Structure formats: C-alpha cells, structure tokens
mmCIF file of C-alpha atoms in Angstrom:
data_model
loop_
_atom_site.group_PDB
_atom_site.id
_atom_site.type_symbol
_atom_site.label_atom_id
_atom_site.label_comp_id
_atom_site.label_asym_id
_atom_site.label_seq_id
_atom_site.Cartn_x
_atom_site.Cartn_y
_atom_site.Cartn_z
ATOM 1 C CA ALA A 1 10.270 -76.633 -13.507
ATOM 2 C CA GLN A 2 11.974 -73.293 -13.767
ATOM 3 C CA ARG A 3 9.978 -70.123 -13.496
ATOM 4 C CA VAL A 4 10.686 -66.404 -13.581
ATOM 5 C CA THR A 5 8.295 -63.960 -11.955
ATOM 6 C CA GLN A 6 8.214 -60.248 -12.571
ATOM 7 C CA PRO A 7 5.472 -59.009 -10.278
ATOM 8 C CA GLU A 8 5.045 -55.562 -11.846
ATOM 9 C CA LYS A 9 3.643 -55.279 -15.361
ATOM 10 C CA LEU A 10 4.023 -51.502 -15.287
ATOM 11 C CA LEU A 11 6.365 -49.224 -13.393
ATOM 12 C CA SER A 12 6.348 -45.469 -13.667
ATOM 13 C CA VAL A 13 8.934 -43.156 -12.101
ATOM 14 C CA PHE A 14 10.117 -39.610 -12.541
ATOM 15 C CA LYS A 15 13.447 -38.699 -14.072
ATOM 16 C CA GLY A 16 16.164 -38.733 -11.457
ATOM 17 C CA ALA A 17 14.299 -41.072 -9.119
ATOM 18 C CA PRO A 18 15.672 -44.477 -8.171
ATOM 19 C CA VAL A 19 14.174 -47.442 -9.944
ATOM 20 C CA GLU A 20 14.013 -51.111 -9.029
ATOM 21 C CA LEU A 21 12.530 -53.756 -11.282
ATOM 22 C CA LYS A 22 11.823 -56.935 -9.400
ATOM 23 C CA CYS A 23 12.587 -60.442 -10.546
ATOM 24 C CA ASN A 24 12.167 -63.672 -8.596
ATOM 25 C CA TYR A 25 12.981 -67.086 -9.881
ATOM 26 C CA SER A 26 12.238 -70.681 -9.060
ATOM 27 C CA TYR A 27 14.860 -73.224 -10.013
ATOM 28 C CA SER A 28 16.490 -76.068 -8.169
ATOM 29 C CA GLY A 29 19.725 -76.172 -10.115
ATOM 30 C CA SER A 30 22.435 -73.611 -10.673
ATOM 31 C CA PRO A 31 20.842 -70.760 -12.578
ATOM 32 C CA GLU A 32 22.348 -68.035 -14.629
ATOM 33 C CA LEU A 33 20.258 -64.859 -14.641
ATOM 34 C CA PHE A 34 19.948 -62.154 -17.262
ATOM 35 C CA TRP A 35 18.149 -58.898 -17.862
ATOM 36 C CA TYR A 36 17.036 -58.185 -21.436
ATOM 37 C CA VAL A 37 15.669 -54.855 -22.616
ATOM 38 C CA GLN A 38 13.502 -53.892 -25.562
ATOM 39 C CA TYR A 39 13.340 -50.215 -26.453
ATOM 40 C CA SER A 40 10.481 -48.952 -28.591
ATOM 41 C CA ARG A 41 10.675 -50.316 -32.138
ATOM 42 C CA GLN A 42 13.922 -52.158 -31.424
ATOM 43 C CA ARG A 43 14.797 -55.792 -30.987
ATOM 44 C CA LEU A 44 15.349 -57.562 -27.725
ATOM 45 C CA GLN A 45 18.888 -57.097 -26.462
ATOM 46 C CA LEU A 46 20.938 -58.189 -23.503
ATOM 47 C CA LEU A 47 21.325 -55.581 -20.778
ATOM 48 C CA LEU A 48 23.346 -57.527 -18.244
ATOM 49 C CA ARG A 49 24.039 -60.981 -16.814
ATOM 50 C CA HIS A 50 24.796 -61.822 -13.234
ATOM 51 C CA ILE A 51 28.098 -63.565 -13.842
ATOM 52 C CA SER A 52 29.536 -60.418 -15.376
ATOM 53 C CA ARG A 53 28.882 -58.426 -12.232
ATOM 54 C CA GLU A 54 29.056 -55.233 -14.273
ATOM 55 C CA SER A 55 27.036 -52.052 -14.526
ATOM 56 C CA ILE A 56 25.480 -51.275 -17.882
ATOM 57 C CA LYS A 57 23.909 -47.865 -18.538
ATOM 58 C CA GLY A 58 23.976 -47.322 -14.785
ATOM 59 C CA PHE A 59 21.958 -50.478 -14.070
ATOM 60 C CA THR A 60 23.106 -53.175 -11.674
ATOM 61 C CA ALA A 61 21.598 -56.450 -10.560
ATOM 62 C CA ASP A 62 22.690 -58.740 -7.765
ATOM 63 C CA LEU A 63 21.800 -62.393 -7.592
ATOM 64 C CA ASN A 64 20.418 -63.234 -4.147
ATOM 65 C CA LYS A 65 20.212 -67.001 -3.926
ATOM 66 C CA GLY A 66 18.651 -66.914 -0.469
ATOM 67 C CA GLU A 67 15.730 -64.828 -1.677
ATOM 68 C CA THR A 68 15.896 -66.278 -5.221
ATOM 69 C CA SER A 69 15.853 -62.771 -6.603
ATOM 70 C CA PHE A 70 17.689 -60.815 -9.274
ATOM 71 C CA HIS A 71 16.312 -57.295 -9.026
ATOM 72 C CA LEU A 72 17.466 -54.632 -11.472
ATOM 73 C CA LYS A 73 18.363 -51.263 -9.987
ATOM 74 C CA LYS A 74 19.385 -47.828 -11.098
ATOM 75 C CA PRO A 75 19.898 -44.938 -8.685
ATOM 76 C CA PHE A 76 18.818 -42.158 -11.041
ATOM 77 C CA ALA A 77 16.428 -43.032 -13.855
ATOM 78 C CA GLN A 78 16.675 -41.289 -17.219
ATOM 79 C CA GLU A 79 13.934 -40.803 -19.811
ATOM 80 C CA GLU A 80 15.856 -42.987 -22.265
ATOM 81 C CA ASP A 81 15.521 -45.896 -19.822
ATOM 82 C CA SER A 82 11.852 -46.171 -20.760
ATOM 83 C CA ALA A 83 11.508 -49.641 -22.236
ATOM 84 C CA MET A 84 10.255 -53.164 -21.656
ATOM 85 C CA TYR A 85 12.511 -55.167 -19.348
ATOM 86 C CA TYR A 86 12.591 -58.952 -19.180
ATOM 87 C CA CYS A 87 14.309 -61.069 -16.589
ATOM 88 C CA ALA A 88 15.497 -64.454 -17.882
ATOM 89 C CA LEU A 89 16.961 -67.624 -16.426
ATOM 90 C CA MET A 90 19.199 -70.255 -17.948
ATOM 91 C CA ASP A 91 20.331 -73.586 -16.571
ATOM 92 C CA SER A 92 24.059 -73.015 -16.324
ATOM 93 C CA GLY A 93 24.665 -76.744 -16.025
ATOM 94 C CA GLY A 94 23.093 -77.587 -19.337
ATOM 95 C CA SER A 95 24.322 -77.094 -22.862
ATOM 96 C CA ASN A 96 21.162 -76.044 -24.657
ATOM 97 C CA TYR A 97 21.423 -72.439 -23.432
ATOM 98 C CA LYS A 98 17.690 -71.914 -23.700
ATOM 99 C CA LEU A 99 16.193 -69.076 -21.705
ATOM 100 C CA THR A 100 13.079 -68.908 -19.553
ATOM 101 C CA PHE A 101 11.720 -65.377 -19.547
ATOM 102 C CA GLY A 102 9.459 -63.525 -17.181
ATOM 103 C CA LYS A 103 6.440 -61.650 -18.482
ATOM 104 C CA GLY A 104 8.262 -58.355 -18.473
ATOM 105 C CA THR A 105 7.919 -54.961 -16.826
ATOM 106 C CA LEU A 106 7.211 -51.838 -18.837
ATOM 107 C CA LEU A 107 9.210 -48.998 -17.334
ATOM 108 C CA THR A 108 8.159 -45.446 -18.039
ATOM 109 C CA VAL A 109 10.388 -42.617 -16.910
ATOM 110 C CA ASN A 110 8.502 -39.334 -16.858
ATOM 111 C CA PRO A 111 10.187 -35.939 -17.335
ATOM 112 C CA ASP B 1 26.595 -58.786 -41.605
ATOM 113 C CA THR B 2 23.540 -56.910 -40.443
ATOM 114 C CA GLY B 3 22.629 -59.222 -37.594
ATOM 115 C CA VAL B 4 19.753 -61.661 -37.422
ATOM 116 C CA SER B 5 17.160 -61.113 -40.149
ATOM 117 C CA GLN B 6 13.610 -62.377 -40.132
ATOM 118 C CA ASP B 7 11.167 -62.388 -42.983
ATOM 119 C CA PRO B 8 8.421 -61.373 -43.261
ATOM 120 C CA ARG B 9 8.048 -58.754 -40.536
ATOM 121 C CA HIS B 10 4.287 -59.164 -40.528
ATOM 122 C CA LYS B 11 1.984 -61.883 -41.785
ATOM 123 C CA ILE B 12 -1.797 -61.928 -41.761
ATOM 124 C CA THR B 13 -3.368 -65.206 -42.712
ATOM 125 C CA LYS B 14 -6.739 -66.877 -42.625
ATOM 126 C CA ARG B 15 -7.357 -69.689 -40.215
ATOM 127 C CA GLY B 16 -6.494 -73.001 -41.780
ATOM 128 C CA GLN B 17 -3.811 -71.660 -44.098
ATOM 129 C CA ASN B 18 -0.162 -72.640 -43.913
ATOM 130 C CA VAL B 19 2.547 -70.068 -43.245
ATOM 131 C CA THR B 20 6.314 -70.173 -43.374
ATOM 132 C CA PHE B 21 8.787 -67.811 -41.754
ATOM 133 C CA ARG B 22 12.465 -67.443 -42.449
ATOM 134 C CA CYS B 23 15.370 -66.560 -40.201
ATOM 135 C CA ASP B 24 18.873 -65.689 -41.365
ATOM 136 C CA PRO B 25 21.269 -65.823 -38.416
ATOM 137 C CA ILE B 26 24.641 -64.168 -38.048
ATOM 138 C CA SER B 27 26.784 -66.127 -40.478
ATOM 139 C CA GLU B 28 29.352 -67.482 -38.030
ATOM 140 C CA HIS B 29 26.755 -68.513 -35.436
ATOM 141 C CA ASN B 30 26.211 -72.254 -35.256
ATOM 142 C CA ARG B 31 23.179 -72.151 -32.961
ATOM 143 C CA LEU B 32 19.738 -70.918 -33.926
ATOM 144 C CA TYR B 33 16.740 -70.621 -31.626
ATOM 145 C CA TRP B 34 13.038 -70.005 -32.186
ATOM 146 C CA TYR B 35 10.895 -68.377 -29.521
ATOM 147 C CA ARG B 36 7.248 -67.354 -29.502
ATOM 148 C CA GLN B 37 5.889 -64.322 -27.706
ATOM 149 C CA THR B 38 2.191 -63.770 -27.171
ATOM 150 C CA LEU B 39 0.622 -60.571 -25.886
ATOM 151 C CA GLY B 40 1.555 -59.808 -22.316
ATOM 152 C CA GLN B 41 4.032 -62.652 -22.074
ATOM 153 C CA GLY B 42 7.760 -63.012 -22.318
ATOM 154 C CA PRO B 43 9.329 -65.041 -25.110
ATOM 155 C CA GLU B 44 8.835 -68.809 -24.805
ATOM 156 C CA PHE B 45 11.298 -71.330 -26.168
ATOM 157 C CA LEU B 46 10.123 -73.408 -29.132
ATOM 158 C CA THR B 47 13.162 -75.181 -30.568
ATOM 159 C CA TYR B 48 16.836 -74.868 -31.359
ATOM 160 C CA PHE B 49 19.429 -76.070 -33.848
ATOM 161 C CA GLN B 50 23.120 -76.700 -33.638
ATOM 162 C CA ASN B 51 24.226 -76.380 -37.248
ATOM 163 C CA GLU B 52 21.601 -78.370 -39.176
ATOM 164 C CA ALA B 53 20.601 -80.656 -36.304
ATOM 165 C CA GLN B 54 17.420 -79.879 -34.389
ATOM 166 C CA LEU B 55 18.419 -80.758 -30.852
ATOM 167 C CA GLU B 56 15.392 -79.886 -28.752
ATOM 168 C CA LYS B 57 11.714 -79.115 -29.233
ATOM 169 C CA SER B 58 9.371 -77.633 -26.662
ATOM 170 C CA ARG B 59 5.999 -79.165 -25.919
ATOM 171 C CA LEU B 60 4.620 -75.885 -27.270
ATOM 172 C CA LEU B 61 5.651 -77.086 -30.714
ATOM 173 C CA SER B 62 2.635 -79.114 -31.789
ATOM 174 C CA ASP B 63 2.570 -81.434 -34.788
ATOM 175 C CA ARG B 64 1.407 -78.529 -36.930
ATOM 176 C CA PHE B 65 4.754 -76.815 -36.428
ATOM 177 C CA SER B 66 7.922 -77.820 -38.196
ATOM 178 C CA ALA B 67 11.306 -76.152 -38.258
ATOM 179 C CA GLU B 68 14.271 -76.811 -40.469
ATOM 180 C CA ARG B 69 17.777 -75.580 -40.923
ATOM 181 C CA PRO B 70 18.835 -77.554 -43.973
ATOM 182 C CA LYS B 71 22.387 -76.373 -44.491
ATOM 183 C CA GLY B 72 23.114 -75.063 -41.071
ATOM 184 C CA SER B 73 22.565 -71.494 -42.208
ATOM 185 C CA PHE B 74 19.054 -70.028 -42.511
ATOM 186 C CA SER B 75 16.084 -71.655 -40.825
ATOM 187 C CA THR B 76 12.396 -71.882 -41.645
ATOM 188 C CA LEU B 77 9.465 -72.313 -39.301
ATOM 189 C CA GLU B 78 6.269 -73.603 -40.885
ATOM 190 C CA ILE B 79 2.870 -73.665 -39.262
ATOM 191 C CA GLN B 80 0.272 -75.812 -40.952
ATOM 192 C CA ARG B 81 -3.486 -75.304 -40.611
ATOM 193 C CA THR B 82 -3.063 -72.129 -38.604
ATOM 194 C CA GLU B 83 -5.343 -71.430 -35.667
ATOM 195 C CA GLN B 84 -6.176 -68.136 -33.987
ATOM 196 C CA GLY B 85 -4.113 -69.225 -31.001
ATOM 197 C CA ASP B 86 -1.039 -69.212 -33.203
ATOM 198 C CA SER B 87 -1.193 -65.416 -33.403
ATOM 199 C CA ALA B 88 2.034 -64.234 -31.829
ATOM 200 C CA MET B 89 5.440 -62.726 -32.457
ATOM 201 C CA TYR B 90 7.888 -65.398 -33.589
ATOM 202 C CA LEU B 91 11.439 -64.528 -32.613
ATOM 203 C CA CYS B 92 14.634 -66.017 -33.922
ATOM 204 C CA ALA B 93 17.971 -65.757 -32.146
ATOM 205 C CA SER B 94 21.425 -67.016 -32.978
ATOM 206 C CA SER B 95 24.534 -67.642 -30.956
ATOM 207 C CA LEU B 96 27.989 -69.118 -31.222
ATOM 208 C CA ASN B 97 28.605 -72.263 -29.213
ATOM 209 C CA ILE B 98 32.308 -73.029 -28.976
ATOM 210 C CA GLY B 99 31.870 -76.107 -26.830
ATOM 211 C CA THR B 100 33.599 -74.802 -23.758
ATOM 212 C CA GLY B 101 30.469 -74.539 -21.655
ATOM 213 C CA LEU B 102 30.622 -70.771 -21.883
ATOM 214 C CA PHE B 103 27.420 -69.100 -23.061
ATOM 215 C CA LEU B 104 28.313 -66.218 -25.329
ATOM 216 C CA GLY B 105 24.813 -64.759 -25.554
ATOM 217 C CA TYR B 106 22.108 -64.473 -28.157
ATOM 218 C CA THR B 107 21.473 -61.985 -30.904
ATOM 219 C CA PHE B 108 17.758 -61.649 -31.522
ATOM 220 C CA GLY B 109 16.011 -60.812 -34.746
ATOM 221 C CA SER B 110 13.182 -58.306 -34.967
ATOM 222 C CA GLY B 111 10.606 -61.048 -35.173
ATOM 223 C CA THR B 112 7.713 -62.008 -37.430
ATOM 224 C CA ARG B 113 4.318 -60.948 -36.174
ATOM 225 C CA LEU B 114 1.658 -63.463 -37.185
ATOM 226 C CA THR B 115 -2.028 -62.610 -37.079
ATOM 227 C CA VAL B 116 -4.493 -65.395 -37.804
ATOM 228 C CA VAL B 117 -7.967 -64.129 -38.685
#
C-alpha cells in the first residue's frame, strides 16, 4: 500500500530563514510526487510536482528514490509562505490519477 | 468559468439524517473526484468519475454513501443515515484526462464542511 509521511505537524521559522518541509513515501511502483499548498481561507492548490523540476515561489523539491523522500525547500522564507503544505503521491503507471496525501505540515513564518 | 464550485459550504445535520452535496466541475473537465478530509488528516480519496461513469470507489465509501454524475457534468454525493464519524470536509476536484497518460493536474473546490450533531 502506498503511504506518505510528513513527520512535522507544525513548523515555525523566522522570515529570511531557510525552511525544509519533510516528506517520505512508501510505494513499490513508480511514483509521481506533488506538493500542494493551502493558504488561509483558500482552496487546496498545486505548488509543484517532481516531474516538472521547476521552482515555484522560490520552493524546490527533489525526488530522492534511495531515501524515498521528496522534501520541500526554500532558502529564504517569507511571511506569505505561511500555509498548510501537503505532500502527495500518485501511481504514475495507473490511469486513475488518484492522490495519496500526507497529513500536512502547518508552516508559520514569523516576522 | 469560476473553477470548481461546491454547495453548500457548510452543513450541520442531526445524526440519522440524510445529506446531499453538489459539485460543479470546470466545464471542460471530464474527470471528477471526491475526497474526504477529517481534522488533522490530509484528503483521502473516496471515488472518481470519468464523464458519467463511476470508475473507482474507495473502501472508505460505505453503503451509506452514494455518488452520481448523471450527465457527466455536476456530481452529487449523498450520505444516508449520517453518523458523527461522517463529520469532515468533503472536497471535490476535477481534471481533464486526454488519454495520453499525462496527468494534467486537479482543480479543487473549496469543499463542503459537514458537522453531524
């Protein structure tokens, strides 16, 4: 069975500090990994996906198959980054495109 | 098109009552998904449709739950004989599947928050 683990429920950093939100996954197939973000009073939205290999709002995430991790990083956190972040996994070999989410990490960036 | 719409935004119901939620996806999206999110958890997959066909149901979807998408446009999720454990945020998402094996991503709705008292 596939599983996504986000070990930190809460993460608090100061503005300008580096931030890393951890995500580990368990899946025997070929996974596709995503980070979703939910800002206060807004709907869940895609932040980035590993196959795009892009940086969105200064965030990057690298898929490490050896460590089964997909940690989200940003070198200098901003107050507007405060939000709930969910890591999600999809079976890239299937066609249902359903996602398995982690429990989420609430990031607070303090001034 | 204003994105994925869900109605109502909030629903409070007494245990044992039936409730129905509606989701209006982005009009050109042929796939529609339902997820449930309880407190402290990430969203969990319930079911999905390709056009009007319901192609997969999670084991989370007990017999009291039924979902439809009659004309391949909007979808309804009905819960019969609600229980306190059904209290959750019910999220709808839609996507366009063009059959190439390329996942184009979801657009989520704002959700319906159900409270069973």
